[in-house]
Amino acid sequence: MTANKIVAVGWNYRSHLSETHAKMPTEPIVFLKPMSAIIGDGDSIRIPPGVGRVDHEVELAVIMGEDARGVSIDEAPSYISHLAVANDVTARDMQTKAREDGNPWALPKGMDTFAPLSDPVPFDSVDDIQDLRLDLKVNGVLRQKGRTSLMIFPVAELIAYISRFMTLEAGDILMTGTPEGIGPLLPGDEVVARIEGVGTLRNPVV
Ligand code: MG
């Protein structure tokens, strides 16, 4: 099962809206990250020179087990095969400028190494994906914490909404948004993202 794409959702936690001066979405805000951005646990996040501030965003990642096209909210969970911890690394200065100028976020969200992903665990091994604690530490200091119960659009609603327009293919990865506490990463940092029952994702920054 090979992933063809990473579909990511922006501003899916109320608490993250105010810190990024975003307004409450009436529908999920969907963007793509390229497969070439993926790295694994222990691999280095590489910040290219001259891009300004680069932020961490801990997120629950959902991996599709079957092609989902036009599925209902009720059916959506049966299309999930695995879960993982993701870090939606973002070149924030570039993204902010793109937002201001009305331009796409492809580069600020899609640079090489900007999609760290933990080893996946079976979906069935987690009781309730809408009641998991997630947190992220940089150099041992807690930066982000939240619960998946605080998502604006729960995972099943995201899958139903996205699959109305875009097939979520078997193996595709859905990143479900980040809670508050985003902050900058600097070379030499070590970033550790954790989700209760799902795993730990540790990446040095260079
Ligand atoms: Mg994100």
mmCIF file of C-alpha atoms and ligand atoms in Angstrom:
data_model
loop_
_atom_site.group_PDB
_atom_site.id
_atom_site.type_symbol
_atom_site.label_atom_id
_atom_site.label_comp_id
_atom_site.label_asym_id
_atom_site.label_seq_id
_atom_site.Cartn_x
_atom_site.Cartn_y
_atom_site.Cartn_z
ATOM 1 C CA MET A 1 0.000 0.000 0.000
ATOM 2 C CA THR A 2 1.759 3.099 -1.219
ATOM 3 C CA ALA A 3 0.652 6.615 -0.444
ATOM 4 C CA ASN A 4 0.034 8.939 -3.352
ATOM 5 C CA LYS A 5 -0.558 12.090 -1.387
ATOM 6 C CA ILE A 6 -0.687 13.817 1.944
ATOM 7 C CA VAL A 7 -3.917 15.734 2.464
ATOM 8 C CA ALA A 8 -3.687 18.210 5.322
ATOM 9 C CA VAL A 9 -6.245 20.332 7.129
ATOM 10 C CA GLY A 10 -5.601 23.835 8.430
ATOM 11 C CA TRP A 11 -7.135 25.479 11.516
ATOM 12 C CA ASN A 12 -8.956 22.448 12.855
ATOM 13 C CA TYR A 13 -8.597 23.364 16.546
ATOM 14 C CA ARG A 14 -10.300 26.444 17.952
ATOM 15 C CA SER A 15 -7.283 27.179 20.125
ATOM 16 C CA HIS A 16 -5.005 27.483 17.077
ATOM 17 C CA LEU A 17 -7.217 30.084 15.339
ATOM 18 C CA SER A 18 -6.384 33.089 17.477
ATOM 19 C CA GLU A 19 -2.621 32.560 17.528
ATOM 20 C CA THR A 20 -2.553 32.622 13.718
ATOM 21 C CA HIS A 21 -5.185 35.386 13.355
ATOM 22 C CA ALA A 22 -7.465 33.040 11.434
ATOM 23 C CA LYS A 23 -11.248 33.041 11.500
ATOM 24 C CA MET A 24 -13.473 30.099 12.341
ATOM 25 C CA PRO A 25 -13.762 27.922 9.233
ATOM 26 C CA THR A 26 -17.252 26.974 8.087
ATOM 27 C CA GLU A 27 -15.801 24.077 6.068
ATOM 28 C CA PRO A 28 -12.466 22.255 6.418
ATOM 29 C CA ILE A 29 -9.489 24.092 4.929
ATOM 30 C CA VAL A 30 -7.656 21.533 2.817
ATOM 31 C CA PHE A 31 -4.194 21.598 1.285
ATOM 32 C CA LEU A 32 -1.637 19.091 0.023
ATOM 33 C CA LYS A 33 1.889 18.270 1.073
ATOM 34 C CA PRO A 34 4.155 16.348 -1.317
ATOM 35 C CA MET A 35 5.349 12.809 -0.592
ATOM 36 C CA SER A 36 8.911 14.075 -0.995
ATOM 37 C CA ALA A 37 8.509 15.932 2.331
ATOM 38 C CA ILE A 38 8.142 12.719 4.362
ATOM 39 C CA ILE A 39 10.842 11.637 6.795
ATOM 40 C CA GLY A 40 10.704 9.050 9.567
ATOM 41 C CA ASP A 41 11.298 8.927 13.292
ATOM 42 C CA GLY A 42 14.884 9.959 14.036
ATOM 43 C CA ASP A 43 15.477 11.670 10.692
ATOM 44 C CA SER A 44 16.558 15.321 10.578
ATOM 45 C CA ILE A 45 14.278 18.251 9.768
ATOM 46 C CA ARG A 46 16.400 20.420 7.481
ATOM 47 C CA ILE A 47 15.738 24.165 7.460
ATOM 48 C CA PRO A 48 16.886 25.704 4.179
ATOM 49 C CA PRO A 49 18.828 28.961 4.506
ATOM 50 C CA GLY A 50 16.920 32.217 4.157
ATOM 51 C CA VAL A 51 13.364 30.984 4.755
ATOM 52 C CA GLY A 52 12.810 32.787 8.073
ATOM 53 C CA ARG A 53 10.724 31.262 10.842
ATOM 54 C CA VAL A 54 9.898 27.546 10.583
ATOM 55 C CA ASP A 55 7.286 26.116 12.980
ATOM 56 C CA HIS A 56 6.334 22.708 14.373
ATOM 57 C CA GLU A 57 2.721 21.469 14.313
ATOM 58 C CA VAL A 58 1.909 18.158 16.030
ATOM 59 C CA GLU A 59 -0.989 16.412 14.299
ATOM 60 C CA LEU A 60 -2.824 13.101 14.308
ATOM 61 C CA ALA A 61 -2.224 11.420 10.937
ATOM 62 C CA VAL A 62 -4.780 8.988 9.559
ATOM 63 C CA ILE A 63 -3.761 6.469 6.892
ATOM 64 C CA MET A 64 -6.418 5.219 4.507
ATOM 65 C CA GLY A 65 -6.891 1.471 4.017
ATOM 66 C CA GLU A 66 -9.197 1.631 1.013
ATOM 67 C CA ASP A 67 -10.064 4.170 -1.655
ATOM 68 C CA ALA A 68 -12.655 6.535 -0.188
ATOM 69 C CA ARG A 69 -14.855 8.384 -2.655
ATOM 70 C CA GLY A 70 -18.082 10.046 -1.579
ATOM 71 C CA VAL A 71 -18.232 8.206 1.747
ATOM 72 C CA SER A 72 -20.605 9.191 4.541
ATOM 73 C CA ILE A 73 -19.523 10.248 8.010
ATOM 74 C CA ASP A 74 -20.763 6.929 9.379
ATOM 75 C CA GLU A 75 -18.842 4.906 6.798
ATOM 76 C CA ALA A 76 -15.641 6.952 7.051
ATOM 77 C CA PRO A 77 -13.931 5.133 9.967
ATOM 78 C CA SER A 78 -14.080 1.797 8.129
ATOM 79 C CA TYR A 79 -11.781 3.285 5.462
ATOM 80 C CA ILE A 80 -8.987 3.987 7.959
ATOM 81 C CA SER A 81 -6.233 1.399 8.361
ATOM 82 C CA HIS A 82 -3.525 3.040 10.503
ATOM 83 C CA LEU A 83 -2.724 6.062 12.647
ATOM 84 C CA ALA A 84 0.553 7.905 13.099
ATOM 85 C CA VAL A 85 2.033 10.972 14.743
ATOM 86 C CA ALA A 86 2.808 13.722 12.248
ATOM 87 C CA ASN A 87 4.574 17.062 12.367
ATOM 88 C CA ASP A 88 3.208 19.510 9.779
ATOM 89 C CA VAL A 89 6.407 21.557 9.606
ATOM 90 C CA THR A 90 5.663 24.992 8.164
ATOM 91 C CA ALA A 91 7.839 27.855 6.917
ATOM 92 C CA ARG A 92 5.670 30.370 8.793
ATOM 93 C CA ASP A 93 7.065 33.632 7.434
ATOM 94 C CA MET A 94 6.637 32.377 3.872
ATOM 95 C CA GLN A 95 3.143 31.047 4.624
ATOM 96 C CA THR A 96 2.061 34.330 6.237
ATOM 97 C CA LYS A 97 3.261 36.269 3.219
ATOM 98 C CA ALA A 98 1.474 33.846 0.881
ATOM 99 C CA ARG A 99 -1.758 34.283 2.881
ATOM 100 C CA GLU A 100 -1.448 38.063 2.720
ATOM 101 C CA ASP A 101 -0.789 37.974 -1.008
ATOM 102 C CA GLY A 102 -3.522 35.419 -1.721
ATOM 103 C CA ASN A 103 -0.980 32.885 -3.001
ATOM 104 C CA PRO A 104 -0.772 29.102 -2.433
ATOM 105 C CA TRP A 105 1.155 27.513 0.445
ATOM 106 C CA ALA A 106 2.762 24.742 -1.588
ATOM 107 C CA LEU A 107 6.347 25.707 -0.825
ATOM 108 C CA PRO A 108 6.046 26.799 2.825
ATOM 109 C CA LYS A 109 4.251 23.522 3.645
ATOM 110 C CA GLY A 110 6.008 21.263 1.172
ATOM 111 C CA MET A 111 9.744 21.590 1.592
ATOM 112 C CA ASP A 112 11.890 18.469 1.865
ATOM 113 C CA THR A 113 11.742 16.965 5.398
ATOM 114 C CA PHE A 114 8.660 19.057 6.333
ATOM 115 C CA ALA A 115 6.431 15.988 6.911
ATOM 116 C CA PRO A 116 7.939 13.851 9.689
ATOM 117 C CA LEU A 117 5.783 10.780 10.322
ATOM 118 C CA SER A 118 6.043 8.125 13.040
ATOM 119 C CA ASP A 119 5.778 4.398 12.471
ATOM 120 C CA PRO A 120 2.051 3.699 11.986
ATOM 121 C CA VAL A 121 -0.081 1.685 14.405
ATOM 122 C CA PRO A 122 -3.262 -0.193 13.433
ATOM 123 C CA PHE A 123 -6.402 1.921 13.674
ATOM 124 C CA ASP A 124 -8.078 -0.852 15.687
ATOM 125 C CA SER A 125 -5.460 -0.567 18.428
ATOM 126 C CA VAL A 126 -6.868 2.807 19.538
ATOM 127 C CA ASP A 127 -10.216 2.980 21.337
ATOM 128 C CA ASP A 128 -11.422 6.446 20.373
ATOM 129 C CA ILE A 129 -9.417 8.640 18.012
ATOM 130 C CA GLN A 130 -11.488 11.657 19.093
ATOM 131 C CA ASP A 131 -10.267 11.401 22.676
ATOM 132 C CA LEU A 132 -6.472 11.304 22.487
ATOM 133 C CA ARG A 133 -3.961 13.585 24.173
ATOM 134 C CA LEU A 134 -1.330 15.031 21.854
ATOM 135 C CA ASP A 135 1.693 17.055 22.840
ATOM 136 C CA LEU A 136 4.979 18.330 21.505
ATOM 137 C CA LYS A 137 8.207 19.249 23.244
ATOM 138 C CA VAL A 138 11.226 21.101 21.931
ATOM 139 C CA ASN A 139 14.452 20.371 23.828
ATOM 140 C CA GLY A 140 12.323 18.845 26.590
ATOM 141 C CA VAL A 141 10.133 21.950 27.024
ATOM 142 C CA LEU A 142 6.388 21.503 26.468
ATOM 143 C CA ARG A 143 5.208 23.700 23.579
ATOM 144 C CA GLN A 144 1.936 22.168 22.402
ATOM 145 C CA LYS A 145 -0.740 20.141 24.095
ATOM 146 C CA GLY A 146 -4.301 19.368 23.199
ATOM 147 C CA ARG A 147 -6.880 16.682 22.806
ATOM 148 C CA THR A 148 -8.365 15.365 19.603
ATOM 149 C CA SER A 149 -11.785 15.918 21.209
ATOM 150 C CA LEU A 150 -11.218 19.641 20.510
ATOM 151 C CA MET A 151 -11.131 19.306 16.724
ATOM 152 C CA ILE A 152 -13.573 21.597 14.921
ATOM 153 C CA PHE A 153 -14.160 18.896 12.270
ATOM 154 C CA PRO A 154 -13.685 15.343 13.620
ATOM 155 C CA VAL A 155 -11.787 12.837 11.469
ATOM 156 C CA ALA A 156 -14.912 11.144 10.068
ATOM 157 C CA GLU A 157 -16.307 14.523 8.968
ATOM 158 C CA LEU A 158 -12.986 15.398 7.318
ATOM 159 C CA ILE A 159 -12.939 12.139 5.337
ATOM 160 C CA ALA A 160 -16.574 12.565 4.275
ATOM 161 C CA TYR A 161 -16.028 16.183 3.250
ATOM 162 C CA ILE A 162 -12.753 15.671 1.346
ATOM 163 C CA SER A 163 -13.953 12.477 -0.379
ATOM 164 C CA ARG A 164 -16.874 14.378 -1.915
ATOM 165 C CA PHE A 165 -14.338 16.144 -4.124
ATOM 166 C CA MET A 166 -11.068 14.193 -4.038
ATOM 167 C CA THR A 167 -10.611 10.432 -3.720
ATOM 168 C CA LEU A 168 -8.632 9.512 -0.645
ATOM 169 C CA GLU A 169 -6.734 6.521 -1.999
ATOM 170 C CA ALA A 170 -5.514 3.512 -0.048
ATOM 171 C CA GLY A 171 -2.268 4.523 1.651
ATOM 172 C CA ASP A 172 -2.948 8.245 1.503
ATOM 173 C CA ILE A 173 -2.147 10.208 4.632
ATOM 174 C CA LEU A 174 -4.552 12.705 6.183
ATOM 175 C CA MET A 175 -3.068 15.219 8.622
ATOM 176 C CA THR A 176 -5.876 16.485 10.819
ATOM 177 C CA GLY A 177 -4.703 19.867 12.136
ATOM 178 C CA THR A 178 -2.743 21.164 15.102
ATOM 179 C CA PRO A 179 -3.711 22.535 18.526
ATOM 180 C CA GLU A 180 -2.320 25.761 19.976
ATOM 181 C CA GLY A 181 1.294 26.334 20.894
ATOM 182 C CA ILE A 182 2.961 26.403 17.502
ATOM 183 C CA GLY A 183 6.427 27.844 17.703
ATOM 184 C CA PRO A 184 9.729 28.157 15.915
ATOM 185 C CA LEU A 185 12.336 25.472 15.363
ATOM 186 C CA LEU A 186 16.035 26.256 15.215
ATOM 187 C CA PRO A 187 19.039 24.225 14.097
ATOM 188 C CA GLY A 188 20.243 22.136 17.026
ATOM 189 C CA ASP A 189 16.751 21.655 18.474
ATOM 190 C CA GLU A 190 15.236 18.266 19.131
ATOM 191 C CA VAL A 191 11.485 18.067 18.609
ATOM 192 C CA VAL A 192 9.434 15.247 20.140
ATOM 193 C CA ALA A 193 5.761 14.860 19.222
ATOM 194 C CA ARG A 194 3.587 12.330 21.022
ATOM 195 C CA ILE A 195 0.051 11.082 20.759
ATOM 196 C CA GLU A 196 -1.373 8.882 23.470
ATOM 197 C CA GLY A 197 -1.732 5.306 22.212
ATOM 198 C CA VAL A 198 -0.303 6.177 18.789
ATOM 199 C CA GLY A 199 3.375 6.807 19.349
ATOM 200 C CA THR A 200 6.318 9.144 19.589
ATOM 201 C CA LEU A 201 8.058 11.025 16.806
ATOM 202 C CA ARG A 202 11.519 12.384 17.526
ATOM 203 C CA ASN A 203 13.424 14.540 15.026
ATOM 204 C CA PRO A 204 16.553 16.653 15.323
ATOM 205 C CA VAL A 205 16.597 19.982 13.489
ATOM 206 C CA VAL A 206 19.581 20.944 11.353
HETATM 207 MG MG MG B 1 -1.053 21.877 10.207
#
